[in-house]
GROMACS .gro file of C-alpha atoms in nm:
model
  179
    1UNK     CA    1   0.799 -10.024   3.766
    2UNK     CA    2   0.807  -9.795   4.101
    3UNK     CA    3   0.844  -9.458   4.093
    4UNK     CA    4   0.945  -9.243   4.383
    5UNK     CA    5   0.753  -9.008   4.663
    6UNK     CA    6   0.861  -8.705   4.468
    7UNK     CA    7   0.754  -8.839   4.114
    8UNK     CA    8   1.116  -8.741   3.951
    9UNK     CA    9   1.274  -9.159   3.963
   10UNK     CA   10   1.163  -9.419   3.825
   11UNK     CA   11   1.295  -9.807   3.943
   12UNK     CA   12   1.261 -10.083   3.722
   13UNK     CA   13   1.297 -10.477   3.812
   14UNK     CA   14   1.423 -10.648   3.558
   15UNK     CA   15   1.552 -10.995   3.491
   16UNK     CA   16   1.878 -10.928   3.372
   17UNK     CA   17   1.989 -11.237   3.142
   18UNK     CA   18   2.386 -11.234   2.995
   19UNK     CA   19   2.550 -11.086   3.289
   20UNK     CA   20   2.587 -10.758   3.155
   21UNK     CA   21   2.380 -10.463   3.174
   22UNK     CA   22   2.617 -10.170   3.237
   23UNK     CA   23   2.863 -10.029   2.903
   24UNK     CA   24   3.150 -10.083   3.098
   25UNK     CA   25   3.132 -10.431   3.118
   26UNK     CA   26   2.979 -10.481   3.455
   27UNK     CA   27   2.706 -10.662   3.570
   28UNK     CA   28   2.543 -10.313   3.641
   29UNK     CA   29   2.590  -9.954   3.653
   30UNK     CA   30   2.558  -9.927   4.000
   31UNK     CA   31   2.943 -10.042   4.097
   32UNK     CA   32   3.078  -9.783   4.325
   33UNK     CA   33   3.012  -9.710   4.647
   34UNK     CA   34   3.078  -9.400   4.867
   35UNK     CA   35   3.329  -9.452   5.178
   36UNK     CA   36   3.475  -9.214   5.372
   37UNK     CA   37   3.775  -9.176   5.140
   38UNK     CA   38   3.547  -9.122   4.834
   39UNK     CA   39   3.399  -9.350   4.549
   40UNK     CA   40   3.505  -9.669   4.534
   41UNK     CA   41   3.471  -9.978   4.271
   42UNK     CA   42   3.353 -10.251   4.450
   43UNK     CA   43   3.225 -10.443   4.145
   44UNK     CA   44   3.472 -10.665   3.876
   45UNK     CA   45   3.431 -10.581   3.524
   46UNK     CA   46   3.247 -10.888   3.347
   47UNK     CA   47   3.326 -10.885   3.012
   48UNK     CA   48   3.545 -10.634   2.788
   49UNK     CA   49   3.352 -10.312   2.694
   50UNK     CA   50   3.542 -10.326   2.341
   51UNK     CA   51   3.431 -10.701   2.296
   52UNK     CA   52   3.074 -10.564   2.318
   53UNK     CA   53   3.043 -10.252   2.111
   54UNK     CA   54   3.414 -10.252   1.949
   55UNK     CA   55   3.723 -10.087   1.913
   56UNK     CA   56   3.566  -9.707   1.880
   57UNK     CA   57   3.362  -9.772   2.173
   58UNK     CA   58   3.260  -9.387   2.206
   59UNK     CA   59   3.033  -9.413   2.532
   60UNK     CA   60   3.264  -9.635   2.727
   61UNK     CA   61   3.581  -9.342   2.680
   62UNK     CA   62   3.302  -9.086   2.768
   63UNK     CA   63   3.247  -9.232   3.088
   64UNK     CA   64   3.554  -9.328   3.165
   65UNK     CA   65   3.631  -8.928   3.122
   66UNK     CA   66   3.371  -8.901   3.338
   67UNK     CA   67   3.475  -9.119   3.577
   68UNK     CA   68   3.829  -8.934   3.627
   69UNK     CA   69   3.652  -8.628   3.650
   70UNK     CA   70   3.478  -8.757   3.962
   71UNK     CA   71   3.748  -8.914   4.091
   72UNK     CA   72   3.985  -8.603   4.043
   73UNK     CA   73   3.713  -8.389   4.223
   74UNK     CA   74   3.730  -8.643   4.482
   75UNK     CA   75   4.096  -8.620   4.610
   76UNK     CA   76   4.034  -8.175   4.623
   77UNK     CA   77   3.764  -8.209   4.838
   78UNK     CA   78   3.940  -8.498   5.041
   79UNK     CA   79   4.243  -8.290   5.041
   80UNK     CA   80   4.028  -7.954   5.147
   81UNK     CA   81   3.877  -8.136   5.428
   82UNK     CA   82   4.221  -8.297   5.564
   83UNK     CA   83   4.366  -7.921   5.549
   84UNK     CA   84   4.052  -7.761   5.747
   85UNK     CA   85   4.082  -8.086   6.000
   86UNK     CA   86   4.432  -7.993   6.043
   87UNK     CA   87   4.383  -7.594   6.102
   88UNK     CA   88   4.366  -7.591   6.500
   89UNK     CA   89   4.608  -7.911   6.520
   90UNK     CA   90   4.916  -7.921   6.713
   91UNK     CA   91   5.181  -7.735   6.462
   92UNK     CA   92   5.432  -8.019   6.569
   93UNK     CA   93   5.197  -8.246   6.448
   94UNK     CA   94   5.144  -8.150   6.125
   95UNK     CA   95   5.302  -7.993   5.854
   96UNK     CA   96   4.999  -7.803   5.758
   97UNK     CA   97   4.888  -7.731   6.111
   98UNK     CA   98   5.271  -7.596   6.090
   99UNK     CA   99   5.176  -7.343   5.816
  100UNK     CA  100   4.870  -7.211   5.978
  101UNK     CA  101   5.047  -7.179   6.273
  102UNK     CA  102   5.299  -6.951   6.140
  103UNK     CA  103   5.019  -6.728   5.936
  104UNK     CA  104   4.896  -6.644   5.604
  105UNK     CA  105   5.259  -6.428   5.506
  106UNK     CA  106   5.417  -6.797   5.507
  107UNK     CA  107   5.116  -6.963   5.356
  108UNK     CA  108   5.128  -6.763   5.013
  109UNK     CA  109   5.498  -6.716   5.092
  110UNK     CA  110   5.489  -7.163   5.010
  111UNK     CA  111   5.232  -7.068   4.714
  112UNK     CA  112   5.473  -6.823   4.565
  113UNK     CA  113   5.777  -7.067   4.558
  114UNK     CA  114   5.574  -7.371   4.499
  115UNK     CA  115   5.436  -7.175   4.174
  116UNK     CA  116   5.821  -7.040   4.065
  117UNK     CA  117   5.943  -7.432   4.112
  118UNK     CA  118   5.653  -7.515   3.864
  119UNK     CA  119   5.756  -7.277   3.643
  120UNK     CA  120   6.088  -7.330   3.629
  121UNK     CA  121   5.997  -7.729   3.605
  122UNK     CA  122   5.801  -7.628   3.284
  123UNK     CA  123   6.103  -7.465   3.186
  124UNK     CA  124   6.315  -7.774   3.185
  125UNK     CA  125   6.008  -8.034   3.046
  126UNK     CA  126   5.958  -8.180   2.746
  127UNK     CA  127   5.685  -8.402   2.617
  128UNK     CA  128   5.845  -8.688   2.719
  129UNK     CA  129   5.996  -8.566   3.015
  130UNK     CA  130   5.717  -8.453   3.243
  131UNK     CA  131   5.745  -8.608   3.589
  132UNK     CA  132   5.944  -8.242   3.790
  133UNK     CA  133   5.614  -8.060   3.598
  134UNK     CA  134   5.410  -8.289   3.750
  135UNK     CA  135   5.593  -8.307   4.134
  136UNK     CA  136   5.579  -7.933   4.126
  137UNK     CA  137   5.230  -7.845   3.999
  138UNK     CA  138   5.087  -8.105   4.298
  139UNK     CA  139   5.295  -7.903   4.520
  140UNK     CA  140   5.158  -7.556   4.420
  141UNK     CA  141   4.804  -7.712   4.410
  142UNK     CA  142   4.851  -7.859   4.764
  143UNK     CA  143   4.978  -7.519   4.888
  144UNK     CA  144   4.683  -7.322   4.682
  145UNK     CA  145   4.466  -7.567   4.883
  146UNK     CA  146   4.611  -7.471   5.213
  147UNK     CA  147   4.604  -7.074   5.121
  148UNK     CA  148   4.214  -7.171   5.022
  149UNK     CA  149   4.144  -7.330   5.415
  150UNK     CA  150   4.297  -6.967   5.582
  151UNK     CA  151   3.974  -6.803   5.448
  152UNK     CA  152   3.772  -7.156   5.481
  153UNK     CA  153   3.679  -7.152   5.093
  154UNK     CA  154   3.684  -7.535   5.003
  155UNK     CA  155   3.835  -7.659   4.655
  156UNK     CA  156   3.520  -7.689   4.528
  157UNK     CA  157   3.445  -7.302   4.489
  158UNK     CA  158   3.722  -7.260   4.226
  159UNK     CA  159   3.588  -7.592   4.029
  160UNK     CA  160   3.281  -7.420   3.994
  161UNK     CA  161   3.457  -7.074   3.933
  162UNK     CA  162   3.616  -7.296   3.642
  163UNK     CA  163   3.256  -7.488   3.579
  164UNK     CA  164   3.128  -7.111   3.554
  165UNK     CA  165   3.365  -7.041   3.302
  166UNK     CA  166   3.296  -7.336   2.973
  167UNK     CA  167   3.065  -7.167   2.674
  168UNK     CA  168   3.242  -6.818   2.790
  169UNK     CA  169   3.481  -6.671   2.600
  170UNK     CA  170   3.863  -6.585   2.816
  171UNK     CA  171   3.817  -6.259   2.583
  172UNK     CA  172   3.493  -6.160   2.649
  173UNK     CA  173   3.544  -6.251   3.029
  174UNK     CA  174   3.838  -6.070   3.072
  175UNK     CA  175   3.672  -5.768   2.948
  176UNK     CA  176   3.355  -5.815   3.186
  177UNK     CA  177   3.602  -5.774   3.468
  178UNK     CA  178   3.795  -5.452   3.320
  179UNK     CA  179   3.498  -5.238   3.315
   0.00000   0.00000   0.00000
C-alpha cells in the first residue's frame, strides 16, 4: 500500500487472480485513456458484466450512465474548442470561420432558424419517428455553440449553469430571478 505526497490517494498492488477486477467486465477499471480527441477505450471487455452480478446489474447501468455523461461532455468541449480554433480562420475555409466573419447579427440570425427548424421538427415527431428532431436539435446546439465562441464562453459554462441547477426547484428559481 503507497499513498501519495499529498496524503489524499492511496495505491494498492494486488495480485489480481480471475481476470476480472473492474464491474464492467474488464480486467480493470482503469480502461480509457485520454487522446487528443477525448477518452478513449483501449481495453476489451473480459467477461459479461450480467454473467457476473446478473440480469439487474444496478452498478454496471450506473456507470454506463456515467460513462455517456462523460462522453457527451466530451464532444461540447471538443466541439467548443474546434469553433474557437476556427474564429480568426480564413472564412473560405470554414464554415464557421464563415459565420464569424460575417458577425454576431448572422450568428444568432443561424440560432434563431436552427431553433424554429427544431421546433417545427418536434412538431412533425412522434415516438417512433424521431430522427428530423434529432438532425435539427444538433443543428441548433452546434449554432448555440458557435453564438457561445463570439463572447469566448466555452460549452462547459452552461453544463455547469445546468449542474447549478439539480436539487433546485424551476419554481423557486424562476422566482429568485423576478425579484
Amino acid at each position: 500500500i503507497r499513498l501519495d505526497c499529498d496524503g489524499d490517494v492511496i495505491v494498492l498492488q494486488i495480485t489480481q487472480k480471475g481476470g476480472v477486477a473492474c464491474h464492467t467486465g474488464r480486467e480493470s477499471c482503469f480502461y480509457r485513456v485520454l487522446t487528443p480527441e477525448g477518452w478513449q477505450i483501449v481495453d476489451a471487455v473480459k467477461k459479461d458484466p450480467e454473467a457476473i452480478y446478473g440480469s439487474a446489474a444496478q452498478h454496471t447501468h450506473s456507470h454506463t450512465d456515467t460513462t455517456a455523461v462523460n462522453e457527451a461532455i466530451d464532444v461540447l468541449a471538443h466541439l467548443g474548442r474546434i469553433v474557437q480554433e476556427r474564429k480568426n480562420a480564413d472564412p473560405s475555409s470554414s464554415y464557421v470561420a464563415s459565420l464569424y466573419h460575417k458577425g454576431l447579427n448572422k450568428i444568432l440570425e443561424k440560432v434563431g432558424e436552427e431553433a424554429f427548424e427544431t421546433v417545427l421538427a418536434a412538431k412533425d415527431a412522434s415516438e417512433n419517428d424521431t430522427q428530423d428532431l434529432i438532425y435539427e436539435t444538433a443543428d441548433l446546439w452546434f449554432h448555440a455553440i458557435v453564438m457561445l465562441g463570439q463572447f469566448n464562453v466555452p460549452p462547459q459554462a452552461v453544463l455547469d449553469e445546468l449542474s447549478r441547477r439539480f436539487d433546485l426547484s424551476g419554481l423557486v428559481e424562476k422566482a429568485s430571478r423576478e425579484q
